[in-house]
Short mmCIF file of C-alpha atoms in Angstrom, two decimals:
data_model
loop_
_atom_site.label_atom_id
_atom_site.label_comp_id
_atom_site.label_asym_id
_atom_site.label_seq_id
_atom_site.Cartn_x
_atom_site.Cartn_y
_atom_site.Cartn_z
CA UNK A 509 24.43 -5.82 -4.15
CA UNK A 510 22.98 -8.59 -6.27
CA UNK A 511 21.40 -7.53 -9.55
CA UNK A 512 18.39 -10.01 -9.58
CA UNK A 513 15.98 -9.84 -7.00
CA UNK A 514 16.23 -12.10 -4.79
CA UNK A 515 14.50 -15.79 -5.39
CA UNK A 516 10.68 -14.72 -6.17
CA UNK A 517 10.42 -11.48 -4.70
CA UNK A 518 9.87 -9.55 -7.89
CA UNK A 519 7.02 -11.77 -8.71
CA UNK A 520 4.38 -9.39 -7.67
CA UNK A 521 1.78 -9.97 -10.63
CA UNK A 522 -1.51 -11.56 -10.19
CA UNK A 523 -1.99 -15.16 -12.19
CA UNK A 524 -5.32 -16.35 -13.85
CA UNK A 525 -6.60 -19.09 -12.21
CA UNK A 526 -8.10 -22.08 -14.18
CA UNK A 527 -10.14 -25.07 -12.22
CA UNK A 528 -10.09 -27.60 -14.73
CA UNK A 529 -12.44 -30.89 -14.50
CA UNK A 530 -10.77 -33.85 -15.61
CA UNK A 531 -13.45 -36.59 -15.00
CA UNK A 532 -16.39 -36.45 -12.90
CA UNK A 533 -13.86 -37.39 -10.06
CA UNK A 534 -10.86 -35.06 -10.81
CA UNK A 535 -9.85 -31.59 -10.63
CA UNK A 536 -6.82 -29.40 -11.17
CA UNK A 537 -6.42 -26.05 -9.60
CA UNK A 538 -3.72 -23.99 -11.53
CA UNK A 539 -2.85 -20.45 -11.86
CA UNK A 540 -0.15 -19.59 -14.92
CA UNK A 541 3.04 -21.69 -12.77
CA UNK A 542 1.87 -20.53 -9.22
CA UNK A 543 1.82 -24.10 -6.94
CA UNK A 544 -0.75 -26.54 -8.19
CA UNK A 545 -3.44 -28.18 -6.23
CA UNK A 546 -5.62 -31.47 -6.78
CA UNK A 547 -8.76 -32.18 -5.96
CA UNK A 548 -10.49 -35.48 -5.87
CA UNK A 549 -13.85 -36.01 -5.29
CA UNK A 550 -15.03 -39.74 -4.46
CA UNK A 551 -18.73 -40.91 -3.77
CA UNK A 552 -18.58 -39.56 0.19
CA UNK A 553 -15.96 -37.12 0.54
CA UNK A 554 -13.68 -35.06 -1.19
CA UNK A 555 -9.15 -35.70 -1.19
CA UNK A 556 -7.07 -32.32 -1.67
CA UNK A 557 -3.72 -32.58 -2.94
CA UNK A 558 -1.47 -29.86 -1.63
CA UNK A 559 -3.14 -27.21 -0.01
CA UNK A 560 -1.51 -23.50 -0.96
CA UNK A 561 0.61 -21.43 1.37
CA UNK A 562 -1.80 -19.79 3.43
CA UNK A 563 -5.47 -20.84 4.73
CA UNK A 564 -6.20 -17.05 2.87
CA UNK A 565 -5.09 -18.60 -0.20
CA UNK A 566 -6.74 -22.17 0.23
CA UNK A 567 -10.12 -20.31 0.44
CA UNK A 568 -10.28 -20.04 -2.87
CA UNK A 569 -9.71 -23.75 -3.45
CA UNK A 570 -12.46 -24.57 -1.35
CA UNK A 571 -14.60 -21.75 -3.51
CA UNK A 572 -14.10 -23.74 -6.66
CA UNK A 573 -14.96 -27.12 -4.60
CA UNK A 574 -18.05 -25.69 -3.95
CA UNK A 575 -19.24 -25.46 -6.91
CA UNK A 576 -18.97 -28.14 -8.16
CA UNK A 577 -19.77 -30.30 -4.77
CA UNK A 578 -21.19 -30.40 -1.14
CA UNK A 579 -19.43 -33.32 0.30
CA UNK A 580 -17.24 -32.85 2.79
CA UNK A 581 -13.48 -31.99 2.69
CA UNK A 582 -11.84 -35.37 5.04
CA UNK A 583 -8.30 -35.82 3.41
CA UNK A 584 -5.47 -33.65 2.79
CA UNK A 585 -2.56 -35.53 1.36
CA UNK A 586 0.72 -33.85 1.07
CA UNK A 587 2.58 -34.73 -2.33
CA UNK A 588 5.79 -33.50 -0.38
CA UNK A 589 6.71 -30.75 2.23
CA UNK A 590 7.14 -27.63 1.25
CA UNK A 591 5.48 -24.99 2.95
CA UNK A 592 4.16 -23.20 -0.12
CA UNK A 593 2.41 -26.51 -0.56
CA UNK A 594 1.09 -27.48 3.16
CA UNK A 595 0.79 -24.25 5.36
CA UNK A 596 -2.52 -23.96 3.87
CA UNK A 597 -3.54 -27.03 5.08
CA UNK A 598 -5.67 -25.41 8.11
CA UNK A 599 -8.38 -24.04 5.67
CA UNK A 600 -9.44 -27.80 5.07
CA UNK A 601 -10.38 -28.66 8.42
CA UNK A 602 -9.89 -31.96 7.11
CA UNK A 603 -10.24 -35.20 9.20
CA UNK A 604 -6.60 -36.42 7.96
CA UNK A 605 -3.42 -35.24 6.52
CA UNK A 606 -1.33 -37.88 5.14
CA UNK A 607 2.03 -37.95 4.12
CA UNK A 608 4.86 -40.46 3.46
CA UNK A 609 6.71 -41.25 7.15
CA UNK A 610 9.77 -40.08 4.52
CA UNK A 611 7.72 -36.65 3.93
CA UNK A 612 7.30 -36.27 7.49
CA UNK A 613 10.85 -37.37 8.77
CA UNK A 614 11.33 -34.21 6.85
CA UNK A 615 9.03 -32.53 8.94
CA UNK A 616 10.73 -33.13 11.79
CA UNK A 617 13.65 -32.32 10.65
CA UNK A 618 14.21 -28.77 8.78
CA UNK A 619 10.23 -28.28 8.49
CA UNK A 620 10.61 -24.75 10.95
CA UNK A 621 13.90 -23.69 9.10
CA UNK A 622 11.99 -24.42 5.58
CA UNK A 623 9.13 -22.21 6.78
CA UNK A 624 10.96 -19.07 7.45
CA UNK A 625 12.74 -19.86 3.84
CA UNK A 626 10.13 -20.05 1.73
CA UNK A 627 8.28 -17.04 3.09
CA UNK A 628 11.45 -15.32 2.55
CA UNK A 629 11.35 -16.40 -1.17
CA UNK A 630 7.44 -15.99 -1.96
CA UNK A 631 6.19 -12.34 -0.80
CA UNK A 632 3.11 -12.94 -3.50
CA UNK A 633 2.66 -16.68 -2.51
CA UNK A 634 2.72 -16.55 1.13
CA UNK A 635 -0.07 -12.84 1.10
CA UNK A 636 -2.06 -12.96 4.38
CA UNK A 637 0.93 -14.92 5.99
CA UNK A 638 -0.69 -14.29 9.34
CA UNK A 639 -3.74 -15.91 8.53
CA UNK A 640 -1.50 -19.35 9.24
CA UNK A 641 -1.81 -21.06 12.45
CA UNK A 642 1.32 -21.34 14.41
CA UNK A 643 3.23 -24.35 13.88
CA UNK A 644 3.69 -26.80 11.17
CA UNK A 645 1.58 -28.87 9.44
CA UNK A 646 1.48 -31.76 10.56
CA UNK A 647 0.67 -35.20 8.97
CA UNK A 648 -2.30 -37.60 11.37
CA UNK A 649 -1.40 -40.92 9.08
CA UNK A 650 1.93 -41.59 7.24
CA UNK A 651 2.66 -44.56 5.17
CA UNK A 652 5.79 -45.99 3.56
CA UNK A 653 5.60 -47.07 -0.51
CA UNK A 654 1.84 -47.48 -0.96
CA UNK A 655 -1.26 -46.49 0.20
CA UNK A 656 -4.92 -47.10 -0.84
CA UNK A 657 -8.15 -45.31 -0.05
CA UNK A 658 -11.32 -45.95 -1.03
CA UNK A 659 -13.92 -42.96 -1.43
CA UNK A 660 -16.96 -45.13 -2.16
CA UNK A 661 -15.57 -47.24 -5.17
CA UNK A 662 -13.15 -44.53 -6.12
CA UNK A 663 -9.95 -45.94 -5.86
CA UNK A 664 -7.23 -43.69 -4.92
CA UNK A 665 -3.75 -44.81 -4.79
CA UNK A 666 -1.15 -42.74 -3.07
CA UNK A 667 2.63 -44.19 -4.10
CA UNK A 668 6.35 -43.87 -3.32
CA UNK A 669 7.77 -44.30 -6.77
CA UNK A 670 10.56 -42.65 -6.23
CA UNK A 671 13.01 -40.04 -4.80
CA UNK A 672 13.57 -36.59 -6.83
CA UNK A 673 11.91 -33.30 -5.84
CA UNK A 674 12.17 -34.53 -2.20
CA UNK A 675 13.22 -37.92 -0.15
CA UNK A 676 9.64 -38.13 0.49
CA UNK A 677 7.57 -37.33 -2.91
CA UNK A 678 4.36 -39.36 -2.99
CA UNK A 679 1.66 -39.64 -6.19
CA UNK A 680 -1.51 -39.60 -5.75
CA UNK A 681 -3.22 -42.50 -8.58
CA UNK A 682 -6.25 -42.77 -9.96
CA UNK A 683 -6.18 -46.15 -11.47
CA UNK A 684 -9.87 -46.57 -12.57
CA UNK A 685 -9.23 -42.74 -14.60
CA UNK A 686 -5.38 -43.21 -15.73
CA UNK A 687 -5.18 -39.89 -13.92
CA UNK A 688 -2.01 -38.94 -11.93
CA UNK A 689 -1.21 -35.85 -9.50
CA UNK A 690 2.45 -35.61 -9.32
CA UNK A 691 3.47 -32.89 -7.17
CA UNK A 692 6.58 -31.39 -7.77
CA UNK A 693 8.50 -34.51 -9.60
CA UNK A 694 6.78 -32.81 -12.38
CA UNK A 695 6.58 -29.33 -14.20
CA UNK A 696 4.82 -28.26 -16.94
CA UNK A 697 6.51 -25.22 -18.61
CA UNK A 698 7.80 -24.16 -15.02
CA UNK A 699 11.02 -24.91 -13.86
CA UNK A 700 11.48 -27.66 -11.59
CA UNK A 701 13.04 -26.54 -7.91
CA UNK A 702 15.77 -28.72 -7.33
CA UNK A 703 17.26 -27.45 -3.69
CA UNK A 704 15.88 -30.52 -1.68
CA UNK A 705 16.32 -32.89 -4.59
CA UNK A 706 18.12 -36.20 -5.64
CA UNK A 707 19.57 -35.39 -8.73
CA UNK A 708 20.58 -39.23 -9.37
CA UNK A 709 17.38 -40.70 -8.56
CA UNK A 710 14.86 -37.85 -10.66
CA UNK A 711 15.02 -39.03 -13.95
CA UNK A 712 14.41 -43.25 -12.74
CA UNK A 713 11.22 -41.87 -11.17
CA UNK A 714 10.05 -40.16 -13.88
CA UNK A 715 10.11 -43.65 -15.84
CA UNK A 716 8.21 -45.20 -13.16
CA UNK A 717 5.41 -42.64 -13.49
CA UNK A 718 5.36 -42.85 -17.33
CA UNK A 719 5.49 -46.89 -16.36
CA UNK A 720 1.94 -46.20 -15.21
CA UNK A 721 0.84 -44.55 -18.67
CA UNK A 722 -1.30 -41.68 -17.64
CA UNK A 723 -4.10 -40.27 -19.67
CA UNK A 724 -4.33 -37.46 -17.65
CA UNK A 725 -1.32 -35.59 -15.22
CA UNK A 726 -1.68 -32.54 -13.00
CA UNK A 727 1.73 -31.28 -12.64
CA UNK A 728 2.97 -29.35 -9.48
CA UNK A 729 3.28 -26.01 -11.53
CA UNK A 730 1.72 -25.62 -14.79
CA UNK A 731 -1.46 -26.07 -16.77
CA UNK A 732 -3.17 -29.80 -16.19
CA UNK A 733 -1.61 -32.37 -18.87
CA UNK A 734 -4.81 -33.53 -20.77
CA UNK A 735 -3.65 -35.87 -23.20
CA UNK A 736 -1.48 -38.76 -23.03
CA UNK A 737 1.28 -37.15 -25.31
CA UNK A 738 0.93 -33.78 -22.82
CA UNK A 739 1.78 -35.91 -20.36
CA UNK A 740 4.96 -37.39 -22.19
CA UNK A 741 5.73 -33.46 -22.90
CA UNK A 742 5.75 -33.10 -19.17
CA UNK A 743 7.73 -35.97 -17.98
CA UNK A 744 10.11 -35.85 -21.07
CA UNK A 745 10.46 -31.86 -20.37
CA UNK A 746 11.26 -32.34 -16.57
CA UNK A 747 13.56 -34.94 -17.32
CA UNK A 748 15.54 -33.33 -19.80
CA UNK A 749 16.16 -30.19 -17.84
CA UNK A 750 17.46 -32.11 -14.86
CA UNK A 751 19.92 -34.66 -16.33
CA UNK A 752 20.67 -30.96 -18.11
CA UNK A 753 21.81 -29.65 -15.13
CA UNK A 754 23.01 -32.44 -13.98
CA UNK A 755 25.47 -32.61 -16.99
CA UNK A 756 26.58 -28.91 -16.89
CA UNK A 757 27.15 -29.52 -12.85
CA UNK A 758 29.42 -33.03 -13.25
CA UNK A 759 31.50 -31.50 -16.09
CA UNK A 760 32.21 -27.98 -13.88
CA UNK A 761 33.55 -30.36 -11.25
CA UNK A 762 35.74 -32.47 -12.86
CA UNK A 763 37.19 -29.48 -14.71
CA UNK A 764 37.93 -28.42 -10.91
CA UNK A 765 35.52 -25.10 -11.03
CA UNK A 766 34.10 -23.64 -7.95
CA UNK A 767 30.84 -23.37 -7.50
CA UNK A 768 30.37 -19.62 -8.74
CA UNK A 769 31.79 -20.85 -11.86
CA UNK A 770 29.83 -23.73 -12.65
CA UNK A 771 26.38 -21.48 -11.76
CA UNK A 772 27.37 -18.78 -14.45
CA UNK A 773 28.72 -21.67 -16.79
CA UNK A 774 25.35 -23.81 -16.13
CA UNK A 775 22.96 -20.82 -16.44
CA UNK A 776 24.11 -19.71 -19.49
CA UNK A 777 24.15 -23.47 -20.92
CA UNK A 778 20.55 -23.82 -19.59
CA UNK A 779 18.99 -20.53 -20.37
CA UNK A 780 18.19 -20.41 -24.11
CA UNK A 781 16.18 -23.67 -23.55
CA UNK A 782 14.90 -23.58 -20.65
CA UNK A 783 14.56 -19.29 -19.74
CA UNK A 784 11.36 -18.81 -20.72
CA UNK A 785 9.94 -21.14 -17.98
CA UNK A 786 8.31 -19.69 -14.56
CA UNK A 787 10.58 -19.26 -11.87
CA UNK A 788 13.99 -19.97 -14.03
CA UNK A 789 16.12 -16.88 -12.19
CA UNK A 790 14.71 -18.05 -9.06
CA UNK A 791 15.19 -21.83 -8.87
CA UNK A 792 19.02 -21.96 -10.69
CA UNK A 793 20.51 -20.54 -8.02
CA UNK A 794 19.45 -23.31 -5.85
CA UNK A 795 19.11 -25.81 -8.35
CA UNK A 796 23.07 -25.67 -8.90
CA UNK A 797 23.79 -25.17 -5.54
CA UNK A 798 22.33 -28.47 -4.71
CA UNK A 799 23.31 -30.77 -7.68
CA UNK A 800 26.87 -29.65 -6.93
CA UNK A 801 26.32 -30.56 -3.37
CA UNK A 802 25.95 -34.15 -4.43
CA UNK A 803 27.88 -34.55 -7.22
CA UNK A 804 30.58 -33.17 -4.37
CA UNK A 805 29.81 -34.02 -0.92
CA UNK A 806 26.46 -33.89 0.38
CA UNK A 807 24.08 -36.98 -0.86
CA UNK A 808 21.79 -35.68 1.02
CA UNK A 809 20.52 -32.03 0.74
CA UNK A 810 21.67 -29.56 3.32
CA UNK A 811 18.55 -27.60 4.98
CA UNK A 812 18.06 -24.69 3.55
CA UNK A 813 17.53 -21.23 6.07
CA UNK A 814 16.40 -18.16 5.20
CA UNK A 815 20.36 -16.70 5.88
CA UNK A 816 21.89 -19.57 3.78
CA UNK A 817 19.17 -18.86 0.99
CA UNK A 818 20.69 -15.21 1.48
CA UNK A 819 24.13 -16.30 1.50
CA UNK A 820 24.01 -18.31 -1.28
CA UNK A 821 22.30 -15.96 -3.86
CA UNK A 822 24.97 -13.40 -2.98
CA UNK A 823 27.46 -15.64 -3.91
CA UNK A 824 25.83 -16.48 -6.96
CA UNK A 825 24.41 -13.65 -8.16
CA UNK A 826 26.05 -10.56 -6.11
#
């Protein structure tokens, strides 16, 4: 039997949620590491960025909206697709999701098998799972590398930069405000999940969002980054800890260990730096799994199911 629980299922414990106003326009929804979600509101309607696992959950998004504005909810935009972050996305009753056409290639792809994953991995996250419609969420307008709305004369950019969490990560820009939702390319004193991810490509994306130079950065987990040097904390923590792994993963290999061996050896490297972040025990496992996947064999990441997420963490940590 393993000794860890498996992935988040010992996460039982309530988190405080904060609604923090960044500008008149801008809004981060956070809760102590629990999945982040943006809120722009523009002169005639309001944007959400990521939408929480379950319509139960999104309710209280829409709460805090409320009280700070009656305009009507139109656009969800998807950073990325994971279904903690888009099988909320019902609660909205928005007039468009959007979503890179890389985001929903995804989709299309392993978006059933992710489903039955993550609820596997998130017994806290995913409360009042059967308050979510059947299905997937689905995306009504995809774009490729750049896309521009325009809520009154709020400019809202949504951008490519990059692959890293996913193929299909998108950032949603405010360029008037300097202020920058990143979805899960970023962390904030959470660990970044790194099971869909492109090790190789992470750390170039980062630069291009610190290219930008934003005053202001809502993370995917963690609090909002207020300050331009919180922001550099941010990007320069994310970084670190994945050209970290990275590191640990590429010397394992060409010393010809198996993967069990390069987990224990790469946890133990990466724990006294990086243990006390949210989710650590649960996103190593996967983490290593994939960066030795592509430092290996796979440059693309394998879809993960809820009996290879089993699999896998008995390997690891039975």
């Amino acid at each position: 039997m393993s000794t860890k629980a498996f992935a988040s299922q010992a996460d039982l414990q309530d988190k405080q949620v904060s609604f923090t106003k960044l500008s008149d326009h801008a809004y981060a929804y956070t809760a102590e590491g629990d999945p982040n979600t943006g809120v722009v509101i523009g002169d005639n309607a309001v944007m959400v960025i990521d939408t929480q696992a379950t319509p139960a959950m999104a309710q209280d998004v829409i709460r805090r909206i409320r009280e700070v504005t009656d305009k009507p909810i139109k656009y969800v935009v998807l950073s990325h697709y994971h279904a903690v972050r888009v099988l909320g996305a019902s609660a909205y009753q928005p007039e468009h999701i959007i979503a890179s056409q890389d985001t929903y290639d995804l989709i299309v792809e392993r978006g059933e098998a992710d489903k039955a994953s993550e609820i596997g991995r998130f017994p806290r996250l995913f409360r009042a799972v059967e308050t979510i419609p059947p299905g997937l969420t689905w995306p009504t307008i995809t774009f490729t590398g750049k896309m521009t709305l325009w809520l009154g004369k709020l400019e809202v950019q949504l951008l490519q930069l990059g692959r890293g969490h996913t193929k299909g990560d998108t950032v949603i820009w405010l360029p008037q405000e300097r202020i920058l939702f990143s979805g899960d390319l970023v962390e904030f004193d959470a660990t970044p999940y790194a099971g869909d991810a492109y090790f190789r490509d992470w750390p170039k994306t980062l630069d291009n969002i610190a290219a930008l130079q934003p005053a202001k950065l809502v993370p995917g987990r963690g609090a909002a980054l207020i300050t331009p040097e919180h922001v550099q904390a941010g990007l320069a923590g994310t970084k670190a800890f994945i050209e970290d792994v990275r590191a640990a993963v590429e010397e394992g290999v060409r010393a010809g260990k198996d993967l069990r061996a390069v987990y224990k050896e790469t946890y133990a490297r990466l724990q006294p730096k990086y243990g006390r972040w949210v989710i650590f025990d649960h996103c190593m496992p996967f983490d290593v799994t994939r960066c030795y996947d592509e430092v290996t064999q796979y440059p693309d990441p394998r879809i993960w199911t809820a009996e290879r997420d089993r699999q896998m963490w008995e390997t690891l940590e039975g």
